[in-house]
Amino acid sequence: MRAGLTGQETRDVIAFLVASNKPQRKSIFDKQAVKTSGTVGKLDGRAVYNQTCIACHGGDGKGTLPGAPNFTSSKGPLSKSDAVLIKHITEGFQSPGSPMAMPAKGGNTDLTVEDMRAVLAYLRKQFGK
């Protein structure tokens, strides 16, 4: 064990670093289309999640890395207000006791406020209780 990590913890850290260091694509939203329509399509939140969040939070919302919160838990992050969650997404967040922190904007510097609102709506619909 190097650095006090088990083999699985080491593989988890490597998987996270590999996923975090992939070149960032531009935001999936066409900014002009969002401005013109005034609403975000119902599939956009899913696309944001699949592009930016799924590597750590998993397809089932239960988290794939140590410390990634479980969106399906009734006491999990979805029990917080959208304002708190937008702040966590914007600034990054480390859950108490978690060995790793979520980077600001999930590591996607092109993430917009509209993207964040869309992904929160998706999370609440998909995993909320």
N, CA and C atoms as an extended XYZ file, in Angstrom:
387
Properties=species:S:1:pos:R:3:atomname:S:1:resname:S:1:resid:I:1 pbc="F F F"
N         0.847       -1.192        0.000 N   MET     1
C         0.000        0.000        0.000 CA  MET     1
C         0.881        1.239        0.000 C   MET     1
N         0.783        2.021       -1.049 N   ARG     2
C         1.473        3.295       -1.114 CA  ARG     2
C         0.550        4.391       -0.621 C   ARG     2
N         1.130        5.319        0.085 N   ALA     3
C         0.372        6.478        0.575 CA  ALA     3
C        -0.841        6.054        1.396 C   ALA     3
N        -0.806        4.883        1.954 N   GLY     4
C        -1.911        4.430        2.800 CA  GLY     4
C        -3.168        4.071        2.031 C   GLY     4
N        -3.070        3.872        0.723 N   LEU     5
C        -4.242        3.525       -0.079 CA  LEU     5
C        -4.233        2.047       -0.418 C   LEU     5
N        -5.429        1.478       -0.445 N   THR     6
C        -5.548        0.094       -0.898 CA  THR     6
C        -5.445        0.079       -2.421 C   THR     6
N        -5.338       -1.093       -2.994 N   GLY     7
C        -5.288       -1.215       -4.446 CA  GLY     7
C        -6.517       -0.617       -5.106 C   GLY     7
N        -7.702       -0.897       -4.551 N   GLN     8
C        -8.945       -0.367       -5.131 CA  GLN     8
C        -8.995        1.153       -5.009 C   GLN     8
N        -8.567        1.701       -3.879 N   GLU     9
C        -8.556        3.152       -3.719 CA  GLU     9
C        -7.604        3.796       -4.723 C   GLU     9
N        -6.468        3.167       -4.956 N   THR    10
C        -5.511        3.675       -5.943 CA  THR    10
C        -6.123        3.670       -7.332 C   THR    10
N        -6.800        2.574       -7.700 N   ARG    11
C        -7.458        2.501       -9.012 CA  ARG    11
C        -8.556        3.560       -9.127 C   ARG    11
N        -9.290        3.799       -8.034 N   ASP    12
C       -10.341        4.821       -8.044 CA  ASP    12
C        -9.751        6.214       -8.272 C   ASP    12
N        -8.645        6.510       -7.609 N   VAL    13
C        -7.989        7.807       -7.774 CA  VAL    13
C        -7.496        7.964       -9.216 C   VAL    13
N        -6.898        6.923       -9.750 N   ILE    14
C        -6.408        6.976      -11.131 CA  ILE    14
C        -7.568        7.187      -12.101 C   ILE    14
N        -8.668        6.469      -11.896 N   ALA    15
C        -9.841        6.630      -12.772 CA  ALA    15
C       -10.368        8.058      -12.706 C   ALA    15
N       -10.398        8.618      -11.510 N   PHE    16
C       -10.860        9.998      -11.344 CA  PHE    16
C        -9.934       10.964      -12.077 C   PHE    16
N        -8.630       10.802      -11.897 N   LEU    17
C        -7.672       11.701      -12.538 CA  LEU    17
C        -7.730       11.600      -14.059 C   LEU    17
N        -7.865       10.402      -14.565 N   VAL    18
C        -7.969       10.234      -16.010 CA  VAL    18
C        -9.227       10.937      -16.525 C   VAL    18
N       -10.353       10.743      -15.840 N   ALA    19
C       -11.608       11.371      -16.263 CA  ALA    19
C       -11.534       12.893      -16.141 C   ALA    19
N       -10.853       13.391      -15.114 N   SER    20
C       -10.762       14.828      -14.880 CA  SER    20
C        -9.827       15.519      -15.860 C   SER    20
N        -8.902       14.802      -16.441 N   ASN    21
C        -7.904       15.424      -17.302 CA  ASN    21
C        -8.195       15.289      -18.785 C   ASN    21
N        -9.364       14.778      -19.120 N   LYS    22
C        -9.740       14.722      -20.533 CA  LYS    22
C        -9.995       16.150      -21.005 C   LYS    22
N        -9.653       16.476      -22.242 N   PRO    23
C        -9.898       17.830      -22.752 CA  PRO    23
C       -11.374       18.182      -22.606 C   PRO    23
N       -11.627       19.378      -22.165 N   GLN    24
C       -12.996       19.819      -21.960 CA  GLN    24
C       -13.615       20.243      -23.281 C   GLN    24
N       -14.817       19.765      -23.512 N   ARG    25
C       -15.557       20.179      -24.690 CA  ARG    25
C       -16.317       21.446      -24.348 C   ARG    25
N       -16.695       22.171      -25.354 N   LYS    26
C       -17.512       23.355      -25.148 CA  LYS    26
C       -18.849       22.936      -24.552 C   LYS    26
N       -19.532       23.872      -23.934 N   SER    27
C       -20.836       23.586      -23.347 CA  SER    27
C       -21.737       22.955      -24.394 C   SER    27
N       -22.560       22.025      -23.955 N   ILE    28
C       -23.440       21.336      -24.895 CA  ILE    28
C       -24.584       22.216      -25.368 C   ILE    28
N       -24.772       23.363      -24.726 N   PHE    29
C       -25.864       24.241      -25.110 CA  PHE    29
C       -25.426       25.239      -26.158 C   PHE    29
N       -26.275       25.492      -27.112 N   ASP    30
C       -26.089       26.594      -28.032 CA  ASP    30
C       -26.631       27.812      -27.305 C   ASP    30
N       -25.751       28.689      -26.894 N   LYS    31
C       -26.154       29.825      -26.062 CA  LYS    31
C       -27.254       30.659      -26.721 C   LYS    31
N       -27.172       30.846      -28.026 N   GLN    32
C       -28.181       31.631      -28.720 CA  GLN    32
C       -29.546       30.949      -28.649 C   GLN    32
N       -29.568       29.625      -28.796 N   ALA    33
C       -30.839       28.893      -28.740 CA  ALA    33
C       -31.468       29.016      -27.364 C   ALA    33
N       -30.649       28.953      -26.312 N   VAL    34
C       -31.180       29.096      -24.957 CA  VAL    34
C       -31.734       30.493      -24.764 C   VAL    34
N       -31.000       31.496      -25.234 N   LYS    35
C       -31.437       32.881      -25.087 CA  LYS    35
C       -32.738       33.124      -25.840 C   LYS    35
N       -32.836       32.584      -27.036 N   THR    36
C       -34.012       32.792      -27.865 CA  THR    36
C       -35.234       32.077      -27.301 C   THR    36
N       -35.057       30.830      -26.891 N   SER    37
C       -36.207       30.042      -26.454 CA  SER    37
C       -36.658       30.403      -25.051 C   SER    37
N       -35.725       30.835      -24.199 N   GLY    38
C       -36.067       31.177      -22.832 CA  GLY    38
C       -36.240       29.971      -21.927 C   GLY    38
N       -36.154       28.778      -22.476 N   THR    39
C       -36.280       27.574      -21.655 CA  THR    39
C       -35.225       26.564      -22.059 C   THR    39
N       -34.920       25.702      -21.142 N   VAL    40
C       -33.957       24.632      -21.406 CA  VAL    40
C       -34.747       23.363      -21.668 C   VAL    40
N       -34.386       22.632      -22.708 N   GLY    41
C       -35.089       21.396      -23.037 CA  GLY    41
C       -34.955       20.364      -21.946 C   GLY    41
N       -35.949       19.472      -21.850 N   LYS    42
C       -35.949       18.514      -20.756 CA  LYS    42
C       -34.855       17.464      -20.861 C   LYS    42
N       -34.252       17.276      -22.033 N   LEU    43
C       -33.165       16.313      -22.167 CA  LEU    43
C       -31.802       16.936      -21.891 C   LEU    43
N       -31.712       18.237      -21.808 N   ASP    44
C       -30.432       18.903      -21.628 CA  ASP    44
C       -29.766       18.545      -20.305 C   ASP    44
N       -30.524       18.454      -19.235 N   GLY    45
C       -29.964       18.106      -17.931 CA  GLY    45
C       -29.315       16.731      -17.950 C   GLY    45
N       -29.936       15.824      -18.631 N   ARG    46
C       -29.370       14.480      -18.764 CA  ARG    46
C       -28.048       14.536      -19.532 C   ARG    46
N       -28.016       15.319      -20.593 N   ALA    47
C       -26.794       15.450      -21.393 CA  ALA    47
C       -25.667       16.072      -20.563 C   ALA    47
N       -25.982       17.082      -19.776 N   VAL    48
C       -24.975       17.697      -18.901 CA  VAL    48
C       -24.465       16.656      -17.913 C   VAL    48
N       -25.368       15.913      -17.303 N   TYR    49
C       -24.979       14.877      -16.341 CA  TYR    49
C       -24.061       13.848      -17.004 C   TYR    49
N       -24.453       13.379      -18.174 N   ASN    50
C       -23.659       12.357      -18.869 CA  ASN    50
C       -22.297       12.883      -19.297 C   ASN    50
N       -22.208       14.163      -19.614 N   GLN    51
C       -20.942       14.745      -20.046 CA  GLN    51
C       -20.035       15.090      -18.871 C   GLN    51
N       -20.601       15.625      -17.794 N   THR    52
C       -19.785       16.235      -16.744 CA  THR    52
C       -19.789       15.470      -15.429 C   THR    52
N       -20.864       14.794      -15.094 N   CYS    53
C       -21.043       14.274      -13.741 CA  CYS    53
C       -20.922       12.757      -13.598 C   CYS    53
N       -21.268       12.041      -14.637 N   ILE    54
C       -21.438       10.596      -14.544 CA  ILE    54
C       -20.158        9.854      -14.157 C   ILE    54
N       -18.998       10.383      -14.523 N   ALA    55
C       -17.736        9.690      -14.221 CA  ALA    55
C       -17.568        9.478      -12.717 C   ALA    55
N       -17.987       10.431      -11.927 N   CYS    56
C       -17.843       10.307      -10.461 CA  CYS    56
C       -19.133        9.873       -9.772 C   CYS    56
N       -20.272       10.356      -10.279 N   HIS    57
C       -21.541       10.096       -9.599 CA  HIS    57
C       -22.256        8.855      -10.112 C   HIS    57
N       -21.830        8.323      -11.254 N   GLY    58
C       -22.378        7.079      -11.760 CA  GLY    58
C       -23.728        7.219      -12.431 C   GLY    58
N       -24.036        6.265      -13.270 N   GLY    59
C       -25.310        6.245      -13.967 CA  GLY    59
C       -26.491        6.052      -13.040 C   GLY    59
N       -26.241        5.417      -11.897 N   ASP    60
C       -27.320        5.174      -10.938 CA  ASP    60
C       -27.406        6.250       -9.860 C   ASP    60
N       -26.500        7.250       -9.910 N   GLY    61
C       -26.530        8.351       -8.947 CA  GLY    61
C       -26.004        8.012       -7.569 C   GLY    61
N       -25.448        6.810       -7.410 N   LYS    62
C       -24.990        6.379       -6.085 CA  LYS    62
C       -23.510        6.667       -5.840 C   LYS    62
N       -22.815        7.174       -6.853 N   GLY    63
C       -21.401        7.510       -6.709 CA  GLY    63
C       -20.514        6.347       -7.095 C   GLY    63
N       -19.448        6.649       -7.838 N   THR    64
C       -18.518        5.611       -8.273 CA  THR    64
C       -17.164        5.730       -7.604 C   THR    64
N       -16.906        6.850       -6.959 N   LEU    65
C       -15.621        7.091       -6.296 CA  LEU    65
C       -15.836        7.268       -4.803 C   LEU    65
N       -14.802        6.997       -4.002 N   PRO    66
C       -14.931        7.202       -2.560 CA  PRO    66
C       -15.312        8.652       -2.253 C   PRO    66
N       -16.356        8.827       -1.478 N   GLY    67
C       -16.785       10.159       -1.083 CA  GLY    67
C       -17.765       10.827       -2.025 C   GLY    67
N       -17.982       10.280       -3.222 N   ALA    68
C       -18.982       10.864       -4.123 CA  ALA    68
C       -20.351       10.627       -3.495 C   ALA    68
N       -21.135       11.682       -3.315 N   PRO    69
C       -22.407       11.518       -2.613 CA  PRO    69
C       -23.418       10.678       -3.384 C   PRO    69
N       -24.318       10.088       -2.635 N   ASN    70
C       -25.372        9.247       -3.172 CA  ASN    70
C       -26.614       10.104       -3.389 C   ASN    70
N       -26.941       10.368       -4.653 N   PHE    71
C       -28.108       11.187       -4.959 CA  PHE    71
C       -29.421       10.484       -4.622 C   PHE    71
N       -29.391        9.172       -4.453 N   THR    72
C       -30.629        8.434       -4.181 CA  THR    72
C       -30.976        8.401       -2.698 C   THR    72
N       -30.065        8.845       -1.847 N   SER    73
C       -30.303        8.846       -0.404 CA  SER    73
C       -31.215       10.004       -0.019 C   SER    73
N       -32.190        9.723        0.845 N   SER    74
C       -33.117       10.774        1.273 CA  SER    74
C       -32.406       11.864        2.082 C   SER    74
N       -31.241       11.565        2.624 N   LYS    75
C       -30.467       12.568        3.373 CA  LYS    75
C       -29.266       13.055        2.567 C   LYS    75
N       -29.243       12.700        1.278 N   GLY    76
C       -28.139       13.063        0.396 CA  GLY    76
C       -28.219       14.506       -0.065 C   GLY    76
N       -27.415       14.852       -1.056 N   PRO    77
C       -27.340       16.235       -1.505 CA  PRO    77
C       -28.657       16.790       -2.044 C   PRO    77
N       -29.522       15.946       -2.572 N   LEU    78
C       -30.779       16.457       -3.116 CA  LEU    78
C       -31.756       16.902       -2.034 C   LEU    78
N       -31.389       16.691       -0.770 N   SER    79
C       -32.213       17.214        0.324 CA  SER    79
C       -31.923       18.701        0.550 C   SER    79
N       -30.895       19.231       -0.135 N   LYS    80
C       -30.522       20.645       -0.013 CA  LYS    80
C       -31.228       21.457       -1.087 C   LYS    80
N       -31.256       22.766       -0.879 N   SER    81
C       -31.908       23.660       -1.840 CA  SER    81
C       -31.093       23.780       -3.125 C   SER    81
N       -31.758       24.209       -4.181 N   ASP    82
C       -31.056       24.438       -5.445 CA  ASP    82
C       -29.963       25.489       -5.263 C   ASP    82
N       -30.226       26.528       -4.463 N   ALA    83
C       -29.234       27.586       -4.252 CA  ALA    83
C       -27.950       27.020       -3.649 C   ALA    83
N       -28.086       26.140       -2.665 N   VAL    84
C       -26.913       25.517       -2.038 CA  VAL    84
C       -26.186       24.632       -3.050 C   VAL    84
N       -26.941       23.857       -3.802 N   LEU    85
C       -26.323       22.938       -4.766 CA  LEU    85
C       -25.656       23.693       -5.919 C   LEU    85
N       -26.257       24.791       -6.373 N   ILE    86
C       -25.630       25.620       -7.417 CA  ILE    86
C       -24.305       26.170       -6.883 C   ILE    86
N       -24.290       26.581       -5.616 N   LYS    87
C       -23.050       27.087       -4.999 CA  LYS    87
C       -21.993       25.984       -4.967 C   LYS    87
N       -22.389       24.779       -4.580 N   HIS    88
C       -21.450       23.652       -4.541 CA  HIS    88
C       -20.902       23.343       -5.930 C   HIS    88
N       -21.779       23.354       -6.931 N   ILE    89
C       -21.325       23.077       -8.295 CA  ILE    89
C       -20.381       24.187       -8.769 C   ILE    89
N       -20.752       25.426       -8.520 N   THR    90
C       -19.967       26.571       -8.977 CA  THR    90
C       -18.582       26.618       -8.347 C   THR    90
N       -18.532       26.409       -7.029 N   GLU    91
C       -17.284       26.580       -6.290 CA  GLU    91
C       -16.534       25.280       -6.041 C   GLU    91
N       -17.208       24.147       -6.276 N   GLY    92
C       -16.639       22.867       -5.881 CA  GLY    92
C       -17.055       22.571       -4.454 C   GLY    92
N       -16.925       21.311       -4.055 N   PHE    93
C       -17.379       20.947       -2.710 CA  PHE    93
C       -16.722       19.648       -2.274 C   PHE    93
N       -16.401       19.601       -0.990 N   GLN    94
C       -15.883       18.366       -0.403 CA  GLN    94
C       -16.810       17.958        0.729 C   GLN    94
N       -17.431       16.805        0.571 N   SER    95
C       -18.313       16.288        1.607 CA  SER    95
C       -17.512       16.014        2.872 C   SER    95
N       -18.085       16.253        4.041 N   PRO    96
C       -17.374       15.953        5.281 CA  PRO    96
C       -16.930       14.490        5.310 C   PRO    96
N       -15.662       14.279        5.619 N   GLY    97
C       -15.122       12.929        5.707 CA  GLY    97
C       -14.722       12.324        4.375 C   GLY    97
N       -14.966       13.035        3.282 N   SER    98
C       -14.637       12.518        1.956 CA  SER    98
C       -13.155       12.742        1.657 C   SER    98
N       -12.496       11.742        1.061 N   PRO    99
C       -11.084       11.906        0.724 CA  PRO    99
C       -10.857       12.794       -0.503 C   PRO    99
N       -11.900       13.059       -1.264 N   MET   100
C       -11.763       13.833       -2.501 CA  MET   100
C       -12.839       14.901       -2.566 C   MET   100
N       -12.535       15.969       -3.300 N   ALA   101
C       -13.493       17.050       -3.489 CA  ALA   101
C       -13.938       17.096       -4.941 C   ALA   101
N       -15.168       17.536       -5.141 N   MET   102
C       -15.625       17.793       -6.491 CA  MET   102
C       -15.005       19.116       -6.922 C   MET   102
N       -14.381       19.161       -8.095 N   PRO   103
C       -13.813       20.431       -8.562 CA  PRO   103
C       -14.920       21.403       -8.955 C   PRO   103
N       -14.596       22.682       -8.955 N   ALA   104
C       -15.554       23.695       -9.392 CA  ALA   104
C       -16.096       23.329      -10.766 C   ALA   104
N       -17.401       23.466      -10.922 N   LYS   105
C       -18.112       23.152      -12.165 CA  LYS   105
C       -17.868       21.719      -12.620 C   LYS   105
N       -17.593       20.838      -11.678 N   GLY   106
C       -17.350       19.437      -12.009 CA  GLY   106
C       -16.154       19.247      -12.923 C   GLY   106
N       -15.287       20.259      -12.963 N   GLY   107
C       -14.128       20.211      -13.836 CA  GLY   107
C       -14.405       20.712      -15.248 C   GLY   107
N       -15.638       21.109      -15.520 N   ASN   108
C       -16.030       21.596      -16.847 CA  ASN   108
C       -16.148       23.118      -16.784 C   ASN   108
N       -15.080       23.814      -17.176 N   THR   109
C       -15.052       25.274      -17.057 CA  THR   109
C       -16.094       25.969      -17.920 C   THR   109
N       -16.636       25.279      -18.903 N   ASP   110
C       -17.650       25.868      -19.778 CA  ASP   110
C       -19.073       25.712      -19.239 C   ASP   110
N       -19.222       25.081      -18.097 N   LEU   111
C       -20.553       24.871      -17.532 CA  LEU   111
C       -21.193       26.219      -17.215 C   LEU   111
N       -22.407       26.417      -17.693 N   THR   112
C       -23.125       27.676      -17.471 CA  THR   112
C       -24.143       27.500      -16.344 C   THR   112
N       -24.694       28.611      -15.887 N   VAL   113
C       -25.752       28.554      -14.873 CA  VAL   113
C       -26.948       27.789      -15.430 C   VAL   113
N       -27.227       27.971      -16.705 N   GLU   114
C       -28.341       27.233      -17.331 CA  GLU   114
C       -28.060       25.733      -17.305 C   GLU   114
N       -26.795       25.357      -17.571 N   ASP   115
C       -26.407       23.951      -17.497 CA  ASP   115
C       -26.649       23.411      -16.085 C   ASP   115
N       -26.249       24.198      -15.083 N   MET   116
C       -26.387       23.761      -13.690 CA  MET   116
C       -27.855       23.599      -13.310 C   MET   116
N       -28.677       24.543      -13.703 N   ARG   117
C       -30.112       24.439      -13.405 CA  ARG   117
C       -30.719       23.215      -14.097 C   ARG   117
N       -30.317       22.995      -15.335 N   ALA   118
C       -30.849       21.855      -16.094 CA  ALA   118
C       -30.434       20.537      -15.444 C   ALA   118
N       -29.174       20.435      -15.017 N   VAL   119
C       -28.722       19.183      -14.407 CA  VAL   119
C       -29.386       18.969      -13.054 C   VAL   119
N       -29.619       20.035      -12.298 N   LEU   120
C       -30.325       19.876      -11.019 CA  LEU   120
C       -31.761       19.402      -11.233 C   LEU   120
N       -32.425       19.956      -12.238 N   ALA   121
C       -33.790       19.502      -12.543 CA  ALA   121
C       -33.767       18.019      -12.922 C   ALA   121
N       -32.787       17.625      -13.712 N   TYR   122
C       -32.647       16.219      -14.087 CA  TYR   122
C       -32.396       15.345      -12.858 C   TYR   122
N       -31.473       15.774      -11.989 N   LEU   123
C       -31.153       14.995      -10.786 CA  LEU   123
C       -32.394       14.809       -9.909 C   LEU   123
N       -33.129       15.874       -9.708 N   ARG   124
C       -34.327       15.788       -8.859 CA  ARG   124
C       -35.365       14.861       -9.477 C   ARG   124
N       -35.522       14.922      -10.785 N   LYS   125
C       -36.493       14.050      -11.452 CA  LYS   125
C       -36.018       12.598      -11.452 C   LYS   125
N       -34.737       12.392      -11.739 N   GLN   126
C       -34.201       11.049      -11.897 CA  GLN   126
C       -33.966       10.344      -10.554 C   GLN   126
N       -33.424       11.071       -9.574 N   PHE   127
C       -32.984       10.431       -8.331 CA  PHE   127
C       -33.693       10.937       -7.080 C   PHE   127
N       -34.450       12.035       -7.172 N   GLY   128
C       -35.108       12.619       -6.004 CA  GLY   128
C       -36.174       11.711       -5.439 C   GLY   128
N       -36.407       11.862       -4.171 N   LYS   129
C       -37.412       11.033       -3.487 CA  LYS   129
C       -38.641       11.845       -3.204 C   LYS   129
